[in-house]
PDB file of C-alpha atoms in Angstrom:
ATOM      1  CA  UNK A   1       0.000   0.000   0.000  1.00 76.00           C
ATOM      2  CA  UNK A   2       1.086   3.327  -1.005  1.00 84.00           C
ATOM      3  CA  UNK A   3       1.755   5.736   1.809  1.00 92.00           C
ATOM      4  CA  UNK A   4       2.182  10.168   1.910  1.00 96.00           C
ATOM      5  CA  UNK A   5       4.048  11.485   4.814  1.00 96.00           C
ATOM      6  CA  UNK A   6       3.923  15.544   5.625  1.00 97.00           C
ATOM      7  CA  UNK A   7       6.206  16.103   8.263  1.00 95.00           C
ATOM      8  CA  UNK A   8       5.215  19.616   8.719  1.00 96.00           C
ATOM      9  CA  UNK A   9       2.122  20.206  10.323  1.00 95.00           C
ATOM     10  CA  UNK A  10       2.531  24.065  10.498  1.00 96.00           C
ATOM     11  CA  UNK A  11       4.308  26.761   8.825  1.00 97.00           C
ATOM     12  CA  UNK A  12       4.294  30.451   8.684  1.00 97.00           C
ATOM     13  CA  UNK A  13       6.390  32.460   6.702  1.00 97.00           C
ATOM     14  CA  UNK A  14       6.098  36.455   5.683  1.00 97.00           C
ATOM     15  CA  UNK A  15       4.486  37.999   2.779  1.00 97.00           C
ATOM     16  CA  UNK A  16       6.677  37.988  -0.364  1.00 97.00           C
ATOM     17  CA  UNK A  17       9.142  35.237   1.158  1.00 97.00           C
ATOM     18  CA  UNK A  18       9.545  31.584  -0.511  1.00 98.00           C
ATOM     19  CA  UNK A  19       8.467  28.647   1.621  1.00 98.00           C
ATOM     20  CA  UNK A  20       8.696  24.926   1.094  1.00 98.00           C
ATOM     21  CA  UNK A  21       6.664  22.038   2.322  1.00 98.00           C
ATOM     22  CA  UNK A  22       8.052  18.697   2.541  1.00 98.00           C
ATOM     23  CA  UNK A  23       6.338  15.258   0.921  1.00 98.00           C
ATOM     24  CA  UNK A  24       7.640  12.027   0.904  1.00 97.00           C
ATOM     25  CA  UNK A  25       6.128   8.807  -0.113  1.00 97.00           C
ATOM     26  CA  UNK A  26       6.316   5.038  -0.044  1.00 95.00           C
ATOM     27  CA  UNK A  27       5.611   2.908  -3.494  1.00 92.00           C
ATOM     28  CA  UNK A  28       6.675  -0.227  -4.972  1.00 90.00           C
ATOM     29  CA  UNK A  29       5.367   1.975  -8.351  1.00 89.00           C
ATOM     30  CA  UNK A  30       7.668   2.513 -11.210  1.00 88.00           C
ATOM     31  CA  UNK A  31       4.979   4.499 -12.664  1.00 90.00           C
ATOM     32  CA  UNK A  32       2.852   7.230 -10.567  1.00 92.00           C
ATOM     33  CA  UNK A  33       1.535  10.525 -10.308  1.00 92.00           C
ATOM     34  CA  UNK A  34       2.111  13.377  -7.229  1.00 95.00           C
ATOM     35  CA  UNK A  35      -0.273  16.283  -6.798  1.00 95.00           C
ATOM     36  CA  UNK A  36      -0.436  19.204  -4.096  1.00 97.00           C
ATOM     37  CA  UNK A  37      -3.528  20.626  -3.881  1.00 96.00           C
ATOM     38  CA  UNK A  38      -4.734  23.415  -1.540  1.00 96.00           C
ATOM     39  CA  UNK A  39      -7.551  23.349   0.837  1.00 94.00           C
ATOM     40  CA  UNK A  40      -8.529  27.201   1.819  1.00 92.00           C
ATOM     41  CA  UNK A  41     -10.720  27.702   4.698  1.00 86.00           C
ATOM     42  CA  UNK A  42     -13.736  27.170   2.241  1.00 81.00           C
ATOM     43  CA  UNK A  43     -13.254  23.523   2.744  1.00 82.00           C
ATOM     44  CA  UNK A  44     -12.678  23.329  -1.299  1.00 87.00           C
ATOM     45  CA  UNK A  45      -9.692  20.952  -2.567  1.00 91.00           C
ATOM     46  CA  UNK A  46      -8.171  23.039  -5.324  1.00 93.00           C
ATOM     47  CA  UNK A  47      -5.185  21.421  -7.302  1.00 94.00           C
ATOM     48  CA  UNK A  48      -1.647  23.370  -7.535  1.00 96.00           C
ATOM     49  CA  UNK A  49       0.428  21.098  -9.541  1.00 96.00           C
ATOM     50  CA  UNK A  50       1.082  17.891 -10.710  1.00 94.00           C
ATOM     51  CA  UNK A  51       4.383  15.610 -11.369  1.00 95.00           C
ATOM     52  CA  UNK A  52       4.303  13.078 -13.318  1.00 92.00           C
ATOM     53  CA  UNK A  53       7.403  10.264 -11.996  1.00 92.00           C
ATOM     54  CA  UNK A  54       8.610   9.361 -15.590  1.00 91.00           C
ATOM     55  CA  UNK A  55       9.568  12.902 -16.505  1.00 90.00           C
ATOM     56  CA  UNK A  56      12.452  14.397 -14.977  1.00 86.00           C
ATOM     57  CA  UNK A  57      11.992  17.667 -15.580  1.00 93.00           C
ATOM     58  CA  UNK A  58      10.302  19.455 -12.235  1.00 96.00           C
ATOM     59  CA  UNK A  59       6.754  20.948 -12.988  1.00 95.00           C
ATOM     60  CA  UNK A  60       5.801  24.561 -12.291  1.00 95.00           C
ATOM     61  CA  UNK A  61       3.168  26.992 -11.942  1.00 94.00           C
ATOM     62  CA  UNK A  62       3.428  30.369 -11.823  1.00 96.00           C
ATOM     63  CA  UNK A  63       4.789  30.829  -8.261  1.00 97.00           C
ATOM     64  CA  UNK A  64       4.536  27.059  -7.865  1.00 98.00           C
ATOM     65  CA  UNK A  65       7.507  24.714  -8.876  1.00 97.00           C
ATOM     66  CA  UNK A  66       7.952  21.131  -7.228  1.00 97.00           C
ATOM     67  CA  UNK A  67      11.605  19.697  -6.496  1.00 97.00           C
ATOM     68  CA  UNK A  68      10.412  15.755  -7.533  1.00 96.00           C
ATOM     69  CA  UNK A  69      13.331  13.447  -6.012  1.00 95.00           C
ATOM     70  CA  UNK A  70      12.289   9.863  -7.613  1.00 94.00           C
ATOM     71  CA  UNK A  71      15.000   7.771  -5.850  1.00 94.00           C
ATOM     72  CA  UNK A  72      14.747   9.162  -2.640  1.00 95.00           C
ATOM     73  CA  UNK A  73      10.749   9.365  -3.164  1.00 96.00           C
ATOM     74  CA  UNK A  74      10.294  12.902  -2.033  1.00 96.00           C
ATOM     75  CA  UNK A  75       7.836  15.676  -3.768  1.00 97.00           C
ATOM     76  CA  UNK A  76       8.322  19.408  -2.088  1.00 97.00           C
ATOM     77  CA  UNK A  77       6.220  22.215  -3.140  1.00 98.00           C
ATOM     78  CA  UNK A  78       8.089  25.846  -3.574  1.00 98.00           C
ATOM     79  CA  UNK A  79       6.168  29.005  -3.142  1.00 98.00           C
ATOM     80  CA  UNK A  80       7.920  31.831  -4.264  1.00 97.00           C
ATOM     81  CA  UNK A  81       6.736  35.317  -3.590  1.00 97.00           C
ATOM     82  CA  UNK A  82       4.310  34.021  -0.945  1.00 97.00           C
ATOM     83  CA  UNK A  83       0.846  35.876  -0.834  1.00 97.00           C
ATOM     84  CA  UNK A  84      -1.792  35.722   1.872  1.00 96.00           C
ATOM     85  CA  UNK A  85      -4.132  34.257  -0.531  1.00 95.00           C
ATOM     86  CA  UNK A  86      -1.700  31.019   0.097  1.00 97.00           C
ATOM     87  CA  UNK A  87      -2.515  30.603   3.401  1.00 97.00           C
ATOM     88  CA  UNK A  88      -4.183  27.447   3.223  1.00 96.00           C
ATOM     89  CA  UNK A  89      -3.893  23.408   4.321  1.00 96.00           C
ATOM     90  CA  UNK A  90      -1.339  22.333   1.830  1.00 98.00           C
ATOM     91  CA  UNK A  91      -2.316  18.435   1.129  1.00 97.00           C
ATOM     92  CA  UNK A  92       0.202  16.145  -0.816  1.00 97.00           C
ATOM     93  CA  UNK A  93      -1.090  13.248  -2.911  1.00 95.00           C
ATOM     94  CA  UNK A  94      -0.225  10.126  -4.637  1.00 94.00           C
ATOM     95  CA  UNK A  95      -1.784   7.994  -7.425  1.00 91.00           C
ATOM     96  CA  UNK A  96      -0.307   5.033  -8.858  1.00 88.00           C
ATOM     97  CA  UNK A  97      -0.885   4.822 -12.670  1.00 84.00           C
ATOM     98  CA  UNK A  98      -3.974   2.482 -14.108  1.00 77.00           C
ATOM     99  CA  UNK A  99      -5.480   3.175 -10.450  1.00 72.00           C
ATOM    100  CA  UNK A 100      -7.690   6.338  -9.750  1.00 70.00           C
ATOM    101  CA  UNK A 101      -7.598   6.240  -5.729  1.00 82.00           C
ATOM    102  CA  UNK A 102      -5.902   9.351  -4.611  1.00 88.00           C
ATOM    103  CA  UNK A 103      -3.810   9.029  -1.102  1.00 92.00           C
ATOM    104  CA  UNK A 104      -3.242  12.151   0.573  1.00 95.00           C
ATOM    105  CA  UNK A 105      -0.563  13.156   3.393  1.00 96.00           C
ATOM    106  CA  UNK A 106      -1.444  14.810   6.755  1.00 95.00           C
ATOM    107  CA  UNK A 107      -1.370  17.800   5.568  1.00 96.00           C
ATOM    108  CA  UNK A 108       0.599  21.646   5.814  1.00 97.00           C
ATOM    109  CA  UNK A 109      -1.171  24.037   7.569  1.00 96.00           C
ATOM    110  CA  UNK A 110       0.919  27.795   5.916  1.00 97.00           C
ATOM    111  CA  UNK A 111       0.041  30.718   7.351  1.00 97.00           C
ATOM    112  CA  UNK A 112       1.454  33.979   5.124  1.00 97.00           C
ATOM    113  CA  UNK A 113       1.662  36.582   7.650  1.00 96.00           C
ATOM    114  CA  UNK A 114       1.469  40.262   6.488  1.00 95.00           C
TER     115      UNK A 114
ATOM    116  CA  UNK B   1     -18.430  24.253 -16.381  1.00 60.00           C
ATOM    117  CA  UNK B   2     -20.204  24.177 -12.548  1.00 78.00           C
ATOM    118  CA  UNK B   3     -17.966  22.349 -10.208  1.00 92.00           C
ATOM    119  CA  UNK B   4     -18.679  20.065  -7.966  1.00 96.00           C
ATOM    120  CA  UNK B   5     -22.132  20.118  -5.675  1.00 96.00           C
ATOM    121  CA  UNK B   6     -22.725  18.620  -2.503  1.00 97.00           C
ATOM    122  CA  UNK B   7     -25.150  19.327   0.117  1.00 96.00           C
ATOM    123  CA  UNK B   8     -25.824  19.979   2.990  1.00 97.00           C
ATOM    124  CA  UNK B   9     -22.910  22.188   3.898  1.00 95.00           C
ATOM    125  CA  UNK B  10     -23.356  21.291   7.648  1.00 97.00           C
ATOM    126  CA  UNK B  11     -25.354  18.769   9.413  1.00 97.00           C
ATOM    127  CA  UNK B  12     -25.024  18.329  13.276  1.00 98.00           C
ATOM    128  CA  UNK B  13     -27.340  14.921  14.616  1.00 97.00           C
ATOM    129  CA  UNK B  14     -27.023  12.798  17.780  1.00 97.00           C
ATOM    130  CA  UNK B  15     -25.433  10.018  17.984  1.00 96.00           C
ATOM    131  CA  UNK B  16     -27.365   6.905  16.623  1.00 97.00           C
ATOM    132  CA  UNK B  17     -29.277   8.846  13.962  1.00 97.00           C
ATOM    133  CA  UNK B  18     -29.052   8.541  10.455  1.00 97.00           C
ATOM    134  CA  UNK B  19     -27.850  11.363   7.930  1.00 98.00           C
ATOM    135  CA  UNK B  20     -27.654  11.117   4.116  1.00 98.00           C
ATOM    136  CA  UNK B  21     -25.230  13.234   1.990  1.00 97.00           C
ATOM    137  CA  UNK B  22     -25.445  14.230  -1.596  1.00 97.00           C
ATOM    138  CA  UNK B  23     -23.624  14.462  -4.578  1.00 97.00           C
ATOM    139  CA  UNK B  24     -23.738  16.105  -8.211  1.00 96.00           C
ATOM    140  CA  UNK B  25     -20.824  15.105 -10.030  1.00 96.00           C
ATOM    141  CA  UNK B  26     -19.009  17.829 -12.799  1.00 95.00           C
ATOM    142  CA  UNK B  27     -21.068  16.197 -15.751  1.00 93.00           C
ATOM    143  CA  UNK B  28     -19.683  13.467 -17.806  1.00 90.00           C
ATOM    144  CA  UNK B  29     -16.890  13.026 -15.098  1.00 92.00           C
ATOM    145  CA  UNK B  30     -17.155   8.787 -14.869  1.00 91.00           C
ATOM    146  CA  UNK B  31     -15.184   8.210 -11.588  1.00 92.00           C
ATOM    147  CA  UNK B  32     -16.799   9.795  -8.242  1.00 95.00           C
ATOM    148  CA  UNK B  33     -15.051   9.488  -4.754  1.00 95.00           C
ATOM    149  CA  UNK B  34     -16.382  10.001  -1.315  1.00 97.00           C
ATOM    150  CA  UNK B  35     -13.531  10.991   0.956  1.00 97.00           C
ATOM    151  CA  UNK B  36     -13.540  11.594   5.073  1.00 97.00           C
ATOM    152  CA  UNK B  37     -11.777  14.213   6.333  1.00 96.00           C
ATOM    153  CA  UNK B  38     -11.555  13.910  10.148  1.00 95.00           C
ATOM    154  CA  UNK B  39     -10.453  17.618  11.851  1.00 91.00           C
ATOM    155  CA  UNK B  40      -6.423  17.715  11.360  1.00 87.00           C
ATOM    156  CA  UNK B  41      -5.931  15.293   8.990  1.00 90.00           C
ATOM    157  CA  UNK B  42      -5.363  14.350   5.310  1.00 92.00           C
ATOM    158  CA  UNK B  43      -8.742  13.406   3.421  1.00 94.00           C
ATOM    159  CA  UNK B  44      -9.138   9.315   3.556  1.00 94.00           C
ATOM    160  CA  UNK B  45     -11.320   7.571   0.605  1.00 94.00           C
ATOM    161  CA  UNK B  46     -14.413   6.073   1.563  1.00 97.00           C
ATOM    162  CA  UNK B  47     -15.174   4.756  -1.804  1.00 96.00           C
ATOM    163  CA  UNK B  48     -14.493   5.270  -5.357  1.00 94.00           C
ATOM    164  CA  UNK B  49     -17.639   3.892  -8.200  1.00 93.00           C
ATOM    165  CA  UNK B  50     -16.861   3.491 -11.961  1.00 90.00           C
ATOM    166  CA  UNK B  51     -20.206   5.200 -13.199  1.00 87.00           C
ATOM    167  CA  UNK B  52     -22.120   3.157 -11.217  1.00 83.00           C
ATOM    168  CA  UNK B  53     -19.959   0.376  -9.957  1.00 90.00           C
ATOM    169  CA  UNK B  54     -17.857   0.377  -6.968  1.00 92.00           C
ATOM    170  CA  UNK B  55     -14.181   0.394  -8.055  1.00 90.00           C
ATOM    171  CA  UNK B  56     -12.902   0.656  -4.328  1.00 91.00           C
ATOM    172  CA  UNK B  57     -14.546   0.438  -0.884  1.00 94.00           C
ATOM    173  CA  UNK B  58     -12.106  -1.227   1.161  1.00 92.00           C
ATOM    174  CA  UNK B  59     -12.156   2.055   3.918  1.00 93.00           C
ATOM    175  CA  UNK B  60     -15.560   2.226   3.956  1.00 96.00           C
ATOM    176  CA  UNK B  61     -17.163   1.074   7.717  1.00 95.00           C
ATOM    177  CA  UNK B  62     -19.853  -1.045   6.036  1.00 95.00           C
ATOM    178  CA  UNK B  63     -21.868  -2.063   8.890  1.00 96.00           C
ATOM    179  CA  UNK B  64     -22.891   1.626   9.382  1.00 97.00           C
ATOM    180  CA  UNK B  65     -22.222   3.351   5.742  1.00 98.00           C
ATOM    181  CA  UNK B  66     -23.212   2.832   2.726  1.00 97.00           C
ATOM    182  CA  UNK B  67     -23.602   4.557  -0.614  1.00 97.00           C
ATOM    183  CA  UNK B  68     -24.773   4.633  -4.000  1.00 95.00           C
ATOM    184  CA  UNK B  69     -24.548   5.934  -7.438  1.00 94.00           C
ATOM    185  CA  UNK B  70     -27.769   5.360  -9.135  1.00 82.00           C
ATOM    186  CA  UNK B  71     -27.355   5.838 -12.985  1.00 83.00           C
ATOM    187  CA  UNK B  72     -23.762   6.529 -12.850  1.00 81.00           C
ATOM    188  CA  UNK B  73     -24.635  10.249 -11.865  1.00 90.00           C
ATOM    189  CA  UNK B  74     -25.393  11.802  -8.711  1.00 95.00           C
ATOM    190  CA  UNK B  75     -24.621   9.794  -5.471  1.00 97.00           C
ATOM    191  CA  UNK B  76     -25.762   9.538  -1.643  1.00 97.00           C
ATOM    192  CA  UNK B  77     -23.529   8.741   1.233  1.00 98.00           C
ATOM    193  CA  UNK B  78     -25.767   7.063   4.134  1.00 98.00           C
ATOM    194  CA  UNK B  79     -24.566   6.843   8.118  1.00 98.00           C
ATOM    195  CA  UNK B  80     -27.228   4.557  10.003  1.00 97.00           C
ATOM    196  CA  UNK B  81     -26.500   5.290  13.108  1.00 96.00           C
ATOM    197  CA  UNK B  82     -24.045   7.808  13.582  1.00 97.00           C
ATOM    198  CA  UNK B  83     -21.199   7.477  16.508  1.00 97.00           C
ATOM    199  CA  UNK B  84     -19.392  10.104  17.803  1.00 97.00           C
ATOM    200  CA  UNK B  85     -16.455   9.467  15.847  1.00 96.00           C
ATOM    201  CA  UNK B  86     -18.065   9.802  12.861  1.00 97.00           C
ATOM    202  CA  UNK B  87     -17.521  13.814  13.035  1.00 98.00           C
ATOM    203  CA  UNK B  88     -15.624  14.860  10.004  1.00 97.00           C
ATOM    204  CA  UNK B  89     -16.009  16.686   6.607  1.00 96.00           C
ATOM    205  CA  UNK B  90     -17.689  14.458   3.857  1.00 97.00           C
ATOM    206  CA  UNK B  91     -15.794  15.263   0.654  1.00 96.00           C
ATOM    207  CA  UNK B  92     -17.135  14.326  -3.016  1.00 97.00           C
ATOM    208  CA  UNK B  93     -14.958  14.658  -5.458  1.00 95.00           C
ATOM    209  CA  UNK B  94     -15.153  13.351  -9.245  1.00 94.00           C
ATOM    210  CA  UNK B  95     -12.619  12.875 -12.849  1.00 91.00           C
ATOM    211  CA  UNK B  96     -12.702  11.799 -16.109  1.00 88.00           C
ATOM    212  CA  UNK B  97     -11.388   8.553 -16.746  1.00 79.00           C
ATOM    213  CA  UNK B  98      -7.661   7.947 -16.100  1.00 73.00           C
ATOM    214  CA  UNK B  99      -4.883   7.913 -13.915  1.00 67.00           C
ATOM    215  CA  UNK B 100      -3.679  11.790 -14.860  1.00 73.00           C
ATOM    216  CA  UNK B 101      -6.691  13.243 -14.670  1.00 79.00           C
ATOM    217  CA  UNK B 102      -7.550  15.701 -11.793  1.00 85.00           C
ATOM    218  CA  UNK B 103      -9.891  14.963  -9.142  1.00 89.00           C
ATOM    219  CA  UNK B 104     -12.342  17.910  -8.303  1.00 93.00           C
ATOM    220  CA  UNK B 105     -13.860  18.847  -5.035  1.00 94.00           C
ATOM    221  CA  UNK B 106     -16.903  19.441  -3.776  1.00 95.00           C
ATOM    222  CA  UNK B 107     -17.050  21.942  -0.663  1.00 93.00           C
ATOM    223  CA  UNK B 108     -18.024  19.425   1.399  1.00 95.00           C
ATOM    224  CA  UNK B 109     -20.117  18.786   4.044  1.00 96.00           C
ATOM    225  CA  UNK B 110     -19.506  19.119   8.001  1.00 96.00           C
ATOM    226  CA  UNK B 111     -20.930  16.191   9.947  1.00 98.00           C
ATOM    227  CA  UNK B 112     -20.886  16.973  13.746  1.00 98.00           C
ATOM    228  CA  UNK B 113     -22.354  14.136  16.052  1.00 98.00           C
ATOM    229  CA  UNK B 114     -22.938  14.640  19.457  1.00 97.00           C
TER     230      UNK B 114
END
């Protein structure tokens, strides 16, 4: 069984500085998928980025990039230029390919302080 | 394209009543999830249909939950009887076909049982 581990459960930076939240995982996968999505106080799961595990090349976003580690299984989200619209529960998620279940860490409660 | 619908938005019971949730998928999205989100942690999948088969419901506490999918649409999650511990956010999310594809969210709905 696949498992997500967020080993941050808070973290508060200031407006206009670059954070990064930690993910690792646990697969016997070759072949996968990683997404962070964002959960606002709304309560509404809204997706930041993706990484697909057979490209190398780290995806980004806008202010979003991802620094995807296959062999050491780790996915961390960078914000740059941190706004307070990113304060949010930061969720990190894993999907094996051919399956469609979604497995989600703990979770990364940021707080962008003004 | 309307998102993802779910109602109610809160529902507070006592404990050994029954509650009912609903769900209107983004149309023409096959796959449809029920996730539980307990307060503080990551969401957990309840169950996952394949328009209106059940593709996953290994998670799902099935002496006291159930749910359906009637025409490979909409979809009700059912608690008869609530415990205490069922207190969480009810989270409906649905996709297209495929192991890529994103997963949208619903706002959910807040199940407190006391």
């Amino acid at each position: 069984a696949q498992t997500v581990t967020q080993s941050q459960p808070e973290m508060s930076v200031q407006e206009a500085e670059t954070v990064t939240l930690s993910c690792t995982y646990d697969t016997s996968e070759n072949n996968y998928y990683l997404f962070w999505y964002k959960q606002p106080p709304s309560r509404q799961m809204i997706l930041v980025i993706r990484q697909e595990a057979y490209k190398q090349q780290n995806a980004t976003e806008n202010r979003f990039s991802v620094n995807f580690q296959k062999a050491a299984k780790s996915f961390s989200l960078k914000i740059s230029d941190s706004q307070l619209g990113d304060t949010a529960m930061y969720f990190c998620a894993f999907r094996a390919q051919g399956a469609q279940k979604l497995v989600f860490g703990q979770g990364t409660r940021l707080t962008i302080n003004p | 394209e309307a998102g993802v619908a779910q109602s109610p938005r809160y529902k507070i019971i006592e404990k050994r009543q029954s509650v009912a949730f609903w769900c209107n998928p983004i149309s023409g999205h096959a796959t449809l999830y029920w996730y539980q989100q307990i307060l503080g942690q990551g969401p957990k999948l309840l169950i996952q249909f394949q328009n209106n088969g059940v593709v996953d419901d290994s998670q799902l506490p099935k002496d006291r939950f159930s749910a359906e999918r009637l025409k490979g649409v909409d979809s009700t999650l059912k608690i008869q009887p609530a415990k205490l511990e069922d207190s969480a956010v009810y989270l409906c999310a649905s996709s297209e076909q495929g192991s890529n594809t994103e997963a949208f969210f619903g706002q959910g709905t807040r199940l407190t049982v006391v």
